[in-house]
Amino acid sequence: MLRQLRGFPFLLLTLLLTLTGCGDVVSPEHPGEPLVTITGQMMPTPDAQLTGEIRLALVWYPQWLAADDREGPPGVLQEVITEDVVYQGSFPANYRFHIYRPPPEEALAELGEGLQGKGAFGILLAYKDGNGNGKLDPIAMHGAPVDRVIGSSLLGGERSTFAVVYVSTEQPAATGLKPGFNLIQGVNSESSAVVPPSTSLPLSLTSGGPFFDAFVCEAGWLTFLALDVCGLDGGDVIEQGKLTVEGRVGLNGTEAKVELEVRYENQARQDATVTLNGRSIPYDTRFAAYSFSEPNSAQLTPGSSFEIAVTLGQDSLRRTFRMPGEFAITAPTADTQARSGEPLTLRWTASEGATAYFAGFGAGQAGMGIIVEDGSLAYTFDTTNASGQGEAYVEARITPTDVESWVTTALSRERTFSFVP
């Protein structure tokens, strides 16, 4: 779509592999009606240690959308512009982030590659205010972090990464960009697209680290991996990334299914020791993964936490995960007699901790499924060619955010019903 939206995401993918609480984000001043409001959920990762106040900032990166002839290489931070608000509430929680004015002039850059006028690329960051000055402080090239960034809208799964793009004038229709603020979903994928501003933007809160603090490093994000800049230790990040675990831990009814892949220096390994809550998980050549299934699981229950530990030689990895909370399908009911060809609305209750849902149905020659990430608890399907017994299916998911443990947890619920002519 845009030069930097195409090139930068693939660098991210290479390096990263890719609430029921209620609260609000409150600006210290309210200069009229907001131009746009970003909404979503903030949810701590299971191993996050969060205390005290959490602040949010929209940070602008002029260089990431700049024309080819702009001074400086793409991706290097020329200036950090923030619009700060304070989150007042408990976690996990919903949030609203109001934007009252266009990006400052210094955040705008002349656009290239056939685009018109000026634009800016922004991401939402969550942080702890280390010096109490009420703003997110950039890190000088030869300085050190003052605040701690603990969440970024640019890090996450394929459909849970977001950016805010501002353009000053009309753009070619193929870009999907409109003058003013635009919300881009799936920034880390080829399927990135402009979505309605009302689309829910999930924000995972972590304990932070160099990958997060580097978003405000004036030497440029990722520069710390090669050079000693901003007081960030890129060597630790690379070292920690040698041993990784990826996969899925699912619970359908009471049946648990676990499939995990262990990699060392990006090579799949079969000789690791892998445990879940101390239970050994064997390697299964049929699935090319460490796998087990259990009809009535005592290891996993809705809303519970569990630990995965991996040991390979002298290296080890230990992470805590959480299953999505209990939920239920409320429509269709078991005695529903749906009519083929008429819209079928699937509804469900909220699952605590879930960052997305997969909803679908099947009946005869008809069926489809869709990922729901906007906070909705319902979806309406076309039932053309549906007949006989139908099955509704909803899966609550907690998507991963840790580059070393890319493990999705999922809780599934099913409901049978019938179609009539």
PDB file of N, CA, C and O in Angstrom, residues 143-214:
ATOM      1  N   GLY A 143      22.215   8.174  25.439  1.00  0.00           N
ATOM      2  CA  GLY A 143      21.571   8.242  26.732  1.00  0.00           C
ATOM      3  C   GLY A 143      21.120   6.878  27.213  1.00  0.00           C
ATOM      4  O   GLY A 143      21.661   5.845  26.812  1.00  0.00           O
ATOM      5  N   ALA A 144      20.119   6.877  28.074  1.00  0.00           N
ATOM      6  CA  ALA A 144      19.585   5.642  28.642  1.00  0.00           C
ATOM      7  C   ALA A 144      18.089   5.835  28.866  1.00  0.00           C
ATOM      8  O   ALA A 144      17.608   6.961  28.993  1.00  0.00           O
ATOM      9  N   PRO A 145      17.315   4.736  28.900  1.00  0.00           N
ATOM     10  CA  PRO A 145      15.867   4.867  29.094  1.00  0.00           C
ATOM     11  C   PRO A 145      15.521   5.570  30.404  1.00  0.00           C
ATOM     12  O   PRO A 145      16.129   5.313  31.438  1.00  0.00           O
ATOM     13  N   VAL A 146      14.545   6.454  30.314  1.00  0.00           N
ATOM     14  CA  VAL A 146      14.002   7.116  31.499  1.00  0.00           C
ATOM     15  C   VAL A 146      12.663   6.473  31.855  1.00  0.00           C
ATOM     16  O   VAL A 146      12.399   6.134  32.996  1.00  0.00           O
ATOM     17  N   ASP A 147      11.818   6.321  30.847  1.00  0.00           N
ATOM     18  CA  ASP A 147      10.532   5.646  31.018  1.00  0.00           C
ATOM     19  C   ASP A 147      10.656   4.203  30.521  1.00  0.00           C
ATOM     20  O   ASP A 147      11.633   3.858  29.855  1.00  0.00           O
ATOM     21  N   ARG A 148       9.666   3.388  30.816  1.00  0.00           N
ATOM     22  CA  ARG A 148       9.681   1.996  30.352  1.00  0.00           C
ATOM     23  C   ARG A 148       8.464   1.754  29.486  1.00  0.00           C
ATOM     24  O   ARG A 148       7.320   1.839  29.946  1.00  0.00           O
ATOM     25  N   VAL A 149       8.697   1.471  28.206  1.00  0.00           N
ATOM     26  CA  VAL A 149       7.614   1.131  27.291  1.00  0.00           C
ATOM     27  C   VAL A 149       7.221  -0.324  27.541  1.00  0.00           C
ATOM     28  O   VAL A 149       8.075  -1.211  27.558  1.00  0.00           O
ATOM     29  N   ILE A 150       5.933  -0.564  27.737  1.00  0.00           N
ATOM     30  CA  ILE A 150       5.476  -1.914  28.087  1.00  0.00           C
ATOM     31  C   ILE A 150       4.460  -2.483  27.095  1.00  0.00           C
ATOM     32  O   ILE A 150       4.014  -3.613  27.254  1.00  0.00           O
ATOM     33  N   GLY A 151       4.098  -1.707  26.083  1.00  0.00           N
ATOM     34  CA  GLY A 151       3.158  -2.211  25.095  1.00  0.00           C
ATOM     35  C   GLY A 151       3.234  -1.405  23.823  1.00  0.00           C
ATOM     36  O   GLY A 151       3.495  -0.197  23.867  1.00  0.00           O
ATOM     37  N   SER A 152       3.022  -2.049  22.676  1.00  0.00           N
ATOM     38  CA  SER A 152       3.084  -1.368  21.384  1.00  0.00           C
ATOM     39  C   SER A 152       2.038  -1.937  20.448  1.00  0.00           C
ATOM     40  O   SER A 152       1.900  -3.163  20.334  1.00  0.00           O
ATOM     41  N   SER A 153       1.324  -1.065  19.750  1.00  0.00           N
ATOM     42  CA  SER A 153       0.322  -1.534  18.797  1.00  0.00           C
ATOM     43  C   SER A 153       0.958  -2.130  17.555  1.00  0.00           C
ATOM     44  O   SER A 153       0.266  -2.697  16.717  1.00  0.00           O
ATOM     45  N   LEU A 154       2.276  -2.018  17.409  1.00  0.00           N
ATOM     46  CA  LEU A 154       2.959  -2.544  16.232  1.00  0.00           C
ATOM     47  C   LEU A 154       3.500  -3.950  16.455  1.00  0.00           C
ATOM     48  O   LEU A 154       4.043  -4.556  15.538  1.00  0.00           O
ATOM     49  N   LEU A 155       3.383  -4.488  17.674  1.00  0.00           N
ATOM     50  CA  LEU A 155       3.875  -5.827  17.972  1.00  0.00           C
ATOM     51  C   LEU A 155       2.704  -6.740  18.290  1.00  0.00           C
ATOM     52  O   LEU A 155       1.869  -6.419  19.134  1.00  0.00           O
ATOM     53  N   GLY A 156       2.652  -7.885  17.627  1.00  0.00           N
ATOM     54  CA  GLY A 156       1.572  -8.828  17.874  1.00  0.00           C
ATOM     55  C   GLY A 156       1.373  -9.748  16.695  1.00  0.00           C
ATOM     56  O   GLY A 156       2.218  -9.859  15.809  1.00  0.00           O
ATOM     57  N   GLY A 157       0.218 -10.412  16.677  1.00  0.00           N
ATOM     58  CA  GLY A 157      -0.093 -11.325  15.593  1.00  0.00           C
ATOM     59  C   GLY A 157      -0.474 -10.595  14.322  1.00  0.00           C
ATOM     60  O   GLY A 157      -0.600  -9.372  14.282  1.00  0.00           O
ATOM     61  N   GLU A 158      -0.703 -11.374  13.265  1.00  0.00           N
ATOM     62  CA  GLU A 158      -0.921 -10.795  11.940  1.00  0.00           C
ATOM     63  C   GLU A 158      -2.069  -9.807  11.919  1.00  0.00           C
ATOM     64  O   GLU A 158      -1.998  -8.779  11.252  1.00  0.00           O
ATOM     65  N   ARG A 159      -3.165 -10.102  12.619  1.00  0.00           N
ATOM     66  CA  ARG A 159      -4.343  -9.234  12.573  1.00  0.00           C
ATOM     67  C   ARG A 159      -4.469  -8.331  13.784  1.00  0.00           C
ATOM     68  O   ARG A 159      -5.421  -7.569  13.889  1.00  0.00           O
ATOM     69  N   SER A 160      -3.540  -8.389  14.712  1.00  0.00           N
ATOM     70  CA  SER A 160      -3.658  -7.580  15.923  1.00  0.00           C
ATOM     71  C   SER A 160      -2.610  -6.477  15.991  1.00  0.00           C
ATOM     72  O   SER A 160      -2.364  -5.928  17.054  1.00  0.00           O
ATOM     73  N   THR A 161      -1.978  -6.148  14.848  1.00  0.00           N
ATOM     74  CA  THR A 161      -1.045  -5.025  14.804  1.00  0.00           C
ATOM     75  C   THR A 161      -1.717  -3.857  14.101  1.00  0.00           C
ATOM     76  O   THR A 161      -2.375  -4.022  13.071  1.00  0.00           O
ATOM     77  N   PHE A 162      -1.531  -2.668  14.656  1.00  0.00           N
ATOM     78  CA  PHE A 162      -2.208  -1.482  14.142  1.00  0.00           C
ATOM     79  C   PHE A 162      -1.259  -0.294  14.102  1.00  0.00           C
ATOM     80  O   PHE A 162      -0.317  -0.196  14.896  1.00  0.00           O
ATOM     81  N   ALA A 163      -1.536   0.620  13.174  1.00  0.00           N
ATOM     82  CA  ALA A 163      -0.845   1.896  13.120  1.00  0.00           C
ATOM     83  C   ALA A 163      -1.853   2.963  12.723  1.00  0.00           C
ATOM     84  O   ALA A 163      -2.887   2.667  12.100  1.00  0.00           O
ATOM     85  N   VAL A 164      -1.557   4.195  13.079  1.00  0.00           N
ATOM     86  CA  VAL A 164      -2.366   5.336  12.671  1.00  0.00           C
ATOM     87  C   VAL A 164      -1.579   6.087  11.600  1.00  0.00           C
ATOM     88  O   VAL A 164      -0.422   6.452  11.813  1.00  0.00           O
ATOM     89  N   VAL A 165      -2.186   6.273  10.434  1.00  0.00           N
ATOM     90  CA  VAL A 165      -1.545   7.011   9.345  1.00  0.00           C
ATOM     91  C   VAL A 165      -2.360   8.269   9.079  1.00  0.00           C
ATOM     92  O   VAL A 165      -3.580   8.193   8.871  1.00  0.00           O
ATOM     93  N   TYR A 166      -1.680   9.410   9.092  1.00  0.00           N
ATOM     94  CA  TYR A 166      -2.327  10.687   8.804  1.00  0.00           C
ATOM     95  C   TYR A 166      -1.826  11.187   7.459  1.00  0.00           C
ATOM     96  O   TYR A 166      -0.621  11.185   7.201  1.00  0.00           O
ATOM     97  N   VAL A 167      -2.745  11.573   6.586  1.00  0.00           N
ATOM     98  CA  VAL A 167      -2.368  12.184   5.312  1.00  0.00           C
ATOM     99  C   VAL A 167      -3.111  13.504   5.178  1.00  0.00           C
ATOM    100  O   VAL A 167      -4.253  13.643   5.639  1.00  0.00           O
ATOM    101  N   SER A 168      -2.447  14.460   4.534  1.00  0.00           N
ATOM    102  CA  SER A 168      -2.983  15.825   4.497  1.00  0.00           C
ATOM    103  C   SER A 168      -3.942  16.057   3.348  1.00  0.00           C
ATOM    104  O   SER A 168      -4.748  16.991   3.395  1.00  0.00           O
ATOM    105  N   THR A 169      -3.865  15.229   2.291  1.00  0.00           N
ATOM    106  CA  THR A 169      -4.689  15.476   1.107  1.00  0.00           C
ATOM    107  C   THR A 169      -5.257  14.166   0.573  1.00  0.00           C
ATOM    108  O   THR A 169      -4.936  13.084   1.051  1.00  0.00           O
ATOM    109  N   GLU A 170      -6.096  14.288  -0.483  1.00  0.00           N
ATOM    110  CA  GLU A 170      -6.651  13.111  -1.152  1.00  0.00           C
ATOM    111  C   GLU A 170      -5.528  12.237  -1.695  1.00  0.00           C
ATOM    112  O   GLU A 170      -4.516  12.738  -2.178  1.00  0.00           O
ATOM    113  N   GLN A 171      -5.726  10.914  -1.641  1.00  0.00           N
ATOM    114  CA  GLN A 171      -4.740   9.952  -2.120  1.00  0.00           C
ATOM    115  C   GLN A 171      -5.381   9.051  -3.171  1.00  0.00           C
ATOM    116  O   GLN A 171      -6.619   8.971  -3.269  1.00  0.00           O
ATOM    117  N   PRO A 172      -4.578   8.334  -3.969  1.00  0.00           N
ATOM    118  CA  PRO A 172      -5.152   7.388  -4.931  1.00  0.00           C
ATOM    119  C   PRO A 172      -6.107   6.419  -4.241  1.00  0.00           C
ATOM    120  O   PRO A 172      -5.838   5.941  -3.135  1.00  0.00           O
ATOM    121  N   ALA A 173      -7.218   6.130  -4.920  1.00  0.00           N
ATOM    122  CA  ALA A 173      -8.258   5.303  -4.306  1.00  0.00           C
ATOM    123  C   ALA A 173      -7.735   3.940  -3.888  1.00  0.00           C
ATOM    124  O   ALA A 173      -8.205   3.361  -2.897  1.00  0.00           O
ATOM    125  N   ALA A 174      -6.753   3.404  -4.608  1.00  0.00           N
ATOM    126  CA  ALA A 174      -6.238   2.067  -4.306  1.00  0.00           C
ATOM    127  C   ALA A 174      -5.597   1.979  -2.935  1.00  0.00           C
ATOM    128  O   ALA A 174      -5.494   0.887  -2.360  1.00  0.00           O
ATOM    129  N   THR A 175      -5.127   3.090  -2.383  1.00  0.00           N
ATOM    130  CA  THR A 175      -4.487   3.059  -1.062  1.00  0.00           C
ATOM    131  C   THR A 175      -5.501   2.903   0.057  1.00  0.00           C
ATOM    132  O   THR A 175      -5.171   2.451   1.147  1.00  0.00           O
ATOM    133  N   GLY A 176      -6.753   3.298  -0.180  1.00  0.00           N
ATOM    134  CA  GLY A 176      -7.763   3.276   0.876  1.00  0.00           C
ATOM    135  C   GLY A 176      -7.644   4.425   1.851  1.00  0.00           C
ATOM    136  O   GLY A 176      -8.451   4.543   2.777  1.00  0.00           O
ATOM    137  N   LEU A 177      -6.653   5.290   1.664  1.00  0.00           N
ATOM    138  CA  LEU A 177      -6.399   6.387   2.605  1.00  0.00           C
ATOM    139  C   LEU A 177      -7.309   7.576   2.310  1.00  0.00           C
ATOM    140  O   LEU A 177      -7.501   7.954   1.156  1.00  0.00           O
ATOM    141  N   LYS A 178      -7.849   8.160   3.370  1.00  0.00           N
ATOM    142  CA  LYS A 178      -8.665   9.365   3.276  1.00  0.00           C
ATOM    143  C   LYS A 178      -7.926  10.515   3.951  1.00  0.00           C
ATOM    144  O   LYS A 178      -7.130  10.293   4.875  1.00  0.00           O
ATOM    145  N   PRO A 179      -8.171  11.758   3.550  1.00  0.00           N
ATOM    146  CA  PRO A 179      -7.534  12.892   4.237  1.00  0.00           C
ATOM    147  C   PRO A 179      -7.856  12.872   5.722  1.00  0.00           C
ATOM    148  O   PRO A 179      -8.996  12.646   6.127  1.00  0.00           O
ATOM    149  N   GLY A 180      -6.839  13.050   6.539  1.00  0.00           N
ATOM    150  CA  GLY A 180      -7.006  12.991   7.982  1.00  0.00           C
ATOM    151  C   GLY A 180      -6.436  11.703   8.550  1.00  0.00           C
ATOM    152  O   GLY A 180      -5.463  11.151   8.024  1.00  0.00           O
ATOM    153  N   PHE A 181      -7.051  11.198   9.607  1.00  0.00           N
ATOM    154  CA  PHE A 181      -6.552  10.016  10.306  1.00  0.00           C
ATOM    155  C   PHE A 181      -7.100   8.732   9.686  1.00  0.00           C
ATOM    156  O   PHE A 181      -8.293   8.638   9.369  1.00  0.00           O
ATOM    157  N   ASN A 182      -6.232   7.741   9.549  1.00  0.00           N
ATOM    158  CA  ASN A 182      -6.599   6.429   9.029  1.00  0.00           C
ATOM    159  C   ASN A 182      -6.037   5.358   9.962  1.00  0.00           C
ATOM    160  O   ASN A 182      -4.895   5.461  10.417  1.00  0.00           O
ATOM    161  N   LEU A 183      -6.838   4.325  10.242  1.00  0.00           N
ATOM    162  CA  LEU A 183      -6.389   3.218  11.082  1.00  0.00           C
ATOM    163  C   LEU A 183      -6.027   2.046  10.173  1.00  0.00           C
ATOM    164  O   LEU A 183      -6.835   1.616   9.349  1.00  0.00           O
ATOM    165  N   ILE A 184      -4.791   1.540  10.296  1.00  0.00           N
ATOM    166  CA  ILE A 184      -4.298   0.446   9.468  1.00  0.00           C
ATOM    167  C   ILE A 184      -4.200  -0.810  10.328  1.00  0.00           C
ATOM    168  O   ILE A 184      -3.557  -0.807  11.376  1.00  0.00           O
ATOM    169  N   GLN A 185      -4.851  -1.887   9.889  1.00  0.00           N
ATOM    170  CA  GLN A 185      -4.796  -3.169  10.598  1.00  0.00           C
ATOM    171  C   GLN A 185      -3.912  -4.148   9.836  1.00  0.00           C
ATOM    172  O   GLN A 185      -3.813  -4.111   8.619  1.00  0.00           O
ATOM    173  N   GLY A 186      -3.268  -5.052  10.585  1.00  0.00           N
ATOM    174  CA  GLY A 186      -2.433  -6.053   9.945  1.00  0.00           C
ATOM    175  C   GLY A 186      -1.167  -5.465   9.374  1.00  0.00           C
ATOM    176  O   GLY A 186      -0.712  -5.881   8.310  1.00  0.00           O
ATOM    177  N   VAL A 187      -0.565  -4.513  10.099  1.00  0.00           N
ATOM    178  CA  VAL A 187       0.618  -3.821   9.589  1.00  0.00           C
ATOM    179  C   VAL A 187       1.744  -4.804   9.298  1.00  0.00           C
ATOM    180  O   VAL A 187       2.558  -4.591   8.416  1.00  0.00           O
ATOM    181  N   ASN A 188       1.795  -5.903  10.022  1.00  0.00           N
ATOM    182  CA  ASN A 188       2.883  -6.876   9.856  1.00  0.00           C
ATOM    183  C   ASN A 188       2.586  -7.936   8.807  1.00  0.00           C
ATOM    184  O   ASN A 188       3.134  -9.024   8.853  1.00  0.00           O
ATOM    185  N   SER A 189       1.691  -7.663   7.850  1.00  0.00           N
ATOM    186  CA  SER A 189       1.345  -8.687   6.870  1.00  0.00           C
ATOM    187  C   SER A 189       1.077  -8.051   5.516  1.00  0.00           C
ATOM    188  O   SER A 189       0.857  -6.847   5.399  1.00  0.00           O
ATOM    189  N   GLU A 190       1.077  -8.898   4.488  1.00  0.00           N
ATOM    190  CA  GLU A 190       0.762  -8.424   3.146  1.00  0.00           C
ATOM    191  C   GLU A 190      -0.698  -8.003   3.027  1.00  0.00           C
ATOM    192  O   GLU A 190      -1.076  -7.313   2.093  1.00  0.00           O
ATOM    193  N   SER A 191      -1.541  -8.432   3.968  1.00  0.00           N
ATOM    194  CA  SER A 191      -2.965  -8.117   3.921  1.00  0.00           C
ATOM    195  C   SER A 191      -3.305  -6.855   4.695  1.00  0.00           C
ATOM    196  O   SER A 191      -4.454  -6.627   5.041  1.00  0.00           O
ATOM    197  N   SER A 192      -2.316  -6.010   4.989  1.00  0.00           N
ATOM    198  CA  SER A 192      -2.587  -4.771   5.717  1.00  0.00           C
ATOM    199  C   SER A 192      -3.623  -3.954   4.960  1.00  0.00           C
ATOM    200  O   SER A 192      -3.626  -3.900   3.731  1.00  0.00           O
ATOM    201  N   ALA A 193      -4.529  -3.323   5.710  1.00  0.00           N
ATOM    202  CA  ALA A 193      -5.623  -2.603   5.072  1.00  0.00           C
ATOM    203  C   ALA A 193      -6.120  -1.493   5.979  1.00  0.00           C
ATOM    204  O   ALA A 193      -5.978  -1.559   7.212  1.00  0.00           O
ATOM    205  N   VAL A 194      -6.703  -0.477   5.360  1.00  0.00           N
ATOM    206  CA  VAL A 194      -7.372   0.578   6.118  1.00  0.00           C
ATOM    207  C   VAL A 194      -8.684   0.020   6.647  1.00  0.00           C
ATOM    208  O   VAL A 194      -9.457  -0.577   5.898  1.00  0.00           O
ATOM    209  N   VAL A 195      -8.937   0.199   7.940  1.00  0.00           N
ATOM    210  CA  VAL A 195     -10.166  -0.298   8.558  1.00  0.00           C
ATOM    211  C   VAL A 195     -10.885   0.885   9.216  1.00  0.00           C
ATOM    212  O   VAL A 195     -10.288   1.941   9.438  1.00  0.00           O
ATOM    213  N   PRO A 196     -12.168   0.744   9.528  1.00  0.00           N
ATOM    214  CA  PRO A 196     -12.898   1.845  10.172  1.00  0.00           C
ATOM    215  C   PRO A 196     -12.228   2.270  11.473  1.00  0.00           C
ATOM    216  O   PRO A 196     -11.695   1.422  12.209  1.00  0.00           O
ATOM    217  N   PRO A 197     -12.227   3.566  11.776  1.00  0.00           N
ATOM    218  CA  PRO A 197     -11.608   4.040  13.020  1.00  0.00           C
ATOM    219  C   PRO A 197     -12.194   3.408  14.276  1.00  0.00           C
ATOM    220  O   PRO A 197     -11.549   3.385  15.322  1.00  0.00           O
ATOM    221  N   SER A 198     -13.423   2.873  14.172  1.00  0.00           N
ATOM    222  CA  SER A 198     -14.073   2.252  15.321  1.00  0.00           C
ATOM    223  C   SER A 198     -13.568   0.842  15.599  1.00  0.00           C
ATOM    224  O   SER A 198     -13.932   0.240  16.607  1.00  0.00           O
ATOM    225  N   THR A 199     -12.714   0.287  14.723  1.00  0.00           N
ATOM    226  CA  THR A 199     -12.183  -1.056  14.923  1.00  0.00           C
ATOM    227  C   THR A 199     -11.402  -1.137  16.229  1.00  0.00           C
ATOM    228  O   THR A 199     -10.580  -0.265  16.525  1.00  0.00           O
ATOM    229  N   SER A 200     -11.671  -2.160  17.020  1.00  0.00           N
ATOM    230  CA  SER A 200     -11.007  -2.300  18.318  1.00  0.00           C
ATOM    231  C   SER A 200      -9.523  -2.585  18.142  1.00  0.00           C
ATOM    232  O   SER A 200      -9.135  -3.459  17.365  1.00  0.00           O
ATOM    233  N   LEU A 201      -8.693  -1.852  18.873  1.00  0.00           N
ATOM    234  CA  LEU A 201      -7.245  -2.007  18.813  1.00  0.00           C
ATOM    235  C   LEU A 201      -6.765  -2.645  20.116  1.00  0.00           C
ATOM    236  O   LEU A 201      -6.698  -1.987  21.148  1.00  0.00           O
ATOM    237  N   PRO A 202      -6.424  -3.939  20.104  1.00  0.00           N
ATOM    238  CA  PRO A 202      -5.957  -4.590  21.328  1.00  0.00           C
ATOM    239  C   PRO A 202      -4.541  -4.161  21.655  1.00  0.00           C
ATOM    240  O   PRO A 202      -3.714  -3.953  20.762  1.00  0.00           O
ATOM    241  N   LEU A 203      -4.246  -4.028  22.930  1.00  0.00           N
ATOM    242  CA  LEU A 203      -2.920  -3.616  23.361  1.00  0.00           C
ATOM    243  C   LEU A 203      -2.484  -4.512  24.516  1.00  0.00           C
ATOM    244  O   LEU A 203      -3.054  -4.459  25.603  1.00  0.00           O
ATOM    245  N   SER A 204      -1.501  -5.374  24.252  1.00  0.00           N
ATOM    246  CA  SER A 204      -0.988  -6.266  25.288  1.00  0.00           C
ATOM    247  C   SER A 204       0.046  -5.534  26.129  1.00  0.00           C
ATOM    248  O   SER A 204       0.948  -4.885  25.592  1.00  0.00           O
ATOM    249  N   LEU A 205      -0.091  -5.641  27.436  1.00  0.00           N
ATOM    250  CA  LEU A 205       0.838  -5.007  28.367  1.00  0.00           C
ATOM    251  C   LEU A 205       1.820  -6.042  28.885  1.00  0.00           C
ATOM    252  O   LEU A 205       1.422  -7.106  29.343  1.00  0.00           O
ATOM    253  N   THR A 206       3.101  -5.731  28.806  1.00  0.00           N
ATOM    254  CA  THR A 206       4.157  -6.654  29.192  1.00  0.00           C
ATOM    255  C   THR A 206       5.006  -6.033  30.299  1.00  0.00           C
ATOM    256  O   THR A 206       4.699  -4.950  30.785  1.00  0.00           O
ATOM    257  N   SER A 207       6.077  -6.711  30.661  1.00  0.00           N
ATOM    258  CA  SER A 207       7.036  -6.127  31.595  1.00  0.00           C
ATOM    259  C   SER A 207       8.070  -5.263  30.871  1.00  0.00           C
ATOM    260  O   SER A 207       8.953  -4.693  31.505  1.00  0.00           O
ATOM    261  N   GLY A 208       7.944  -5.169  29.539  1.00  0.00           N
ATOM    262  CA  GLY A 208       8.845  -4.321  28.768  1.00  0.00           C
ATOM    263  C   GLY A 208      10.171  -4.985  28.471  1.00  0.00           C
ATOM    264  O   GLY A 208      10.366  -6.177  28.678  1.00  0.00           O
ATOM    265  N   GLY A 209      11.100  -4.182  27.955  1.00  0.00           N
ATOM    266  CA  GLY A 209      12.408  -4.690  27.584  1.00  0.00           C
ATOM    267  C   GLY A 209      12.956  -3.901  26.416  1.00  0.00           C
ATOM    268  O   GLY A 209      12.320  -2.964  25.925  1.00  0.00           O
ATOM    269  N   PRO A 210      14.150  -4.266  25.911  1.00  0.00           N
ATOM    270  CA  PRO A 210      14.793  -3.486  24.850  1.00  0.00           C
ATOM    271  C   PRO A 210      13.952  -3.322  23.591  1.00  0.00           C
ATOM    272  O   PRO A 210      13.949  -2.251  22.994  1.00  0.00           O
ATOM    273  N   PHE A 211      13.240  -4.378  23.154  1.00  0.00           N
ATOM    274  CA  PHE A 211      12.438  -4.259  21.946  1.00  0.00           C
ATOM    275  C   PHE A 211      11.399  -3.158  22.081  1.00  0.00           C
ATOM    276  O   PHE A 211      11.057  -2.483  21.101  1.00  0.00           O
ATOM    277  N   PHE A 212      10.857  -2.961  23.284  1.00  0.00           N
ATOM    278  CA  PHE A 212       9.834  -1.951  23.504  1.00  0.00           C
ATOM    279  C   PHE A 212      10.458  -0.572  23.708  1.00  0.00           C
ATOM    280  O   PHE A 212      10.020   0.412  23.111  1.00  0.00           O
ATOM    281  N   ASP A 213      11.485  -0.487  24.552  1.00  0.00           N
ATOM    282  CA  ASP A 213      12.123   0.807  24.795  1.00  0.00           C
ATOM    283  C   ASP A 213      12.708   1.398  23.515  1.00  0.00           C
ATOM    284  O   ASP A 213      12.785   2.624  23.355  1.00  0.00           O
ATOM    285  N   ALA A 214      13.115   0.535  22.574  1.00  0.00           N
ATOM    286  CA  ALA A 214      13.736   1.011  21.343  1.00  0.00           C
ATOM    287  C   ALA A 214      12.780   1.833  20.489  1.00  0.00           C
ATOM    288  O   ALA A 214      13.223   2.561  19.595  1.00  0.00           O
TER     289      ALA A 214
END
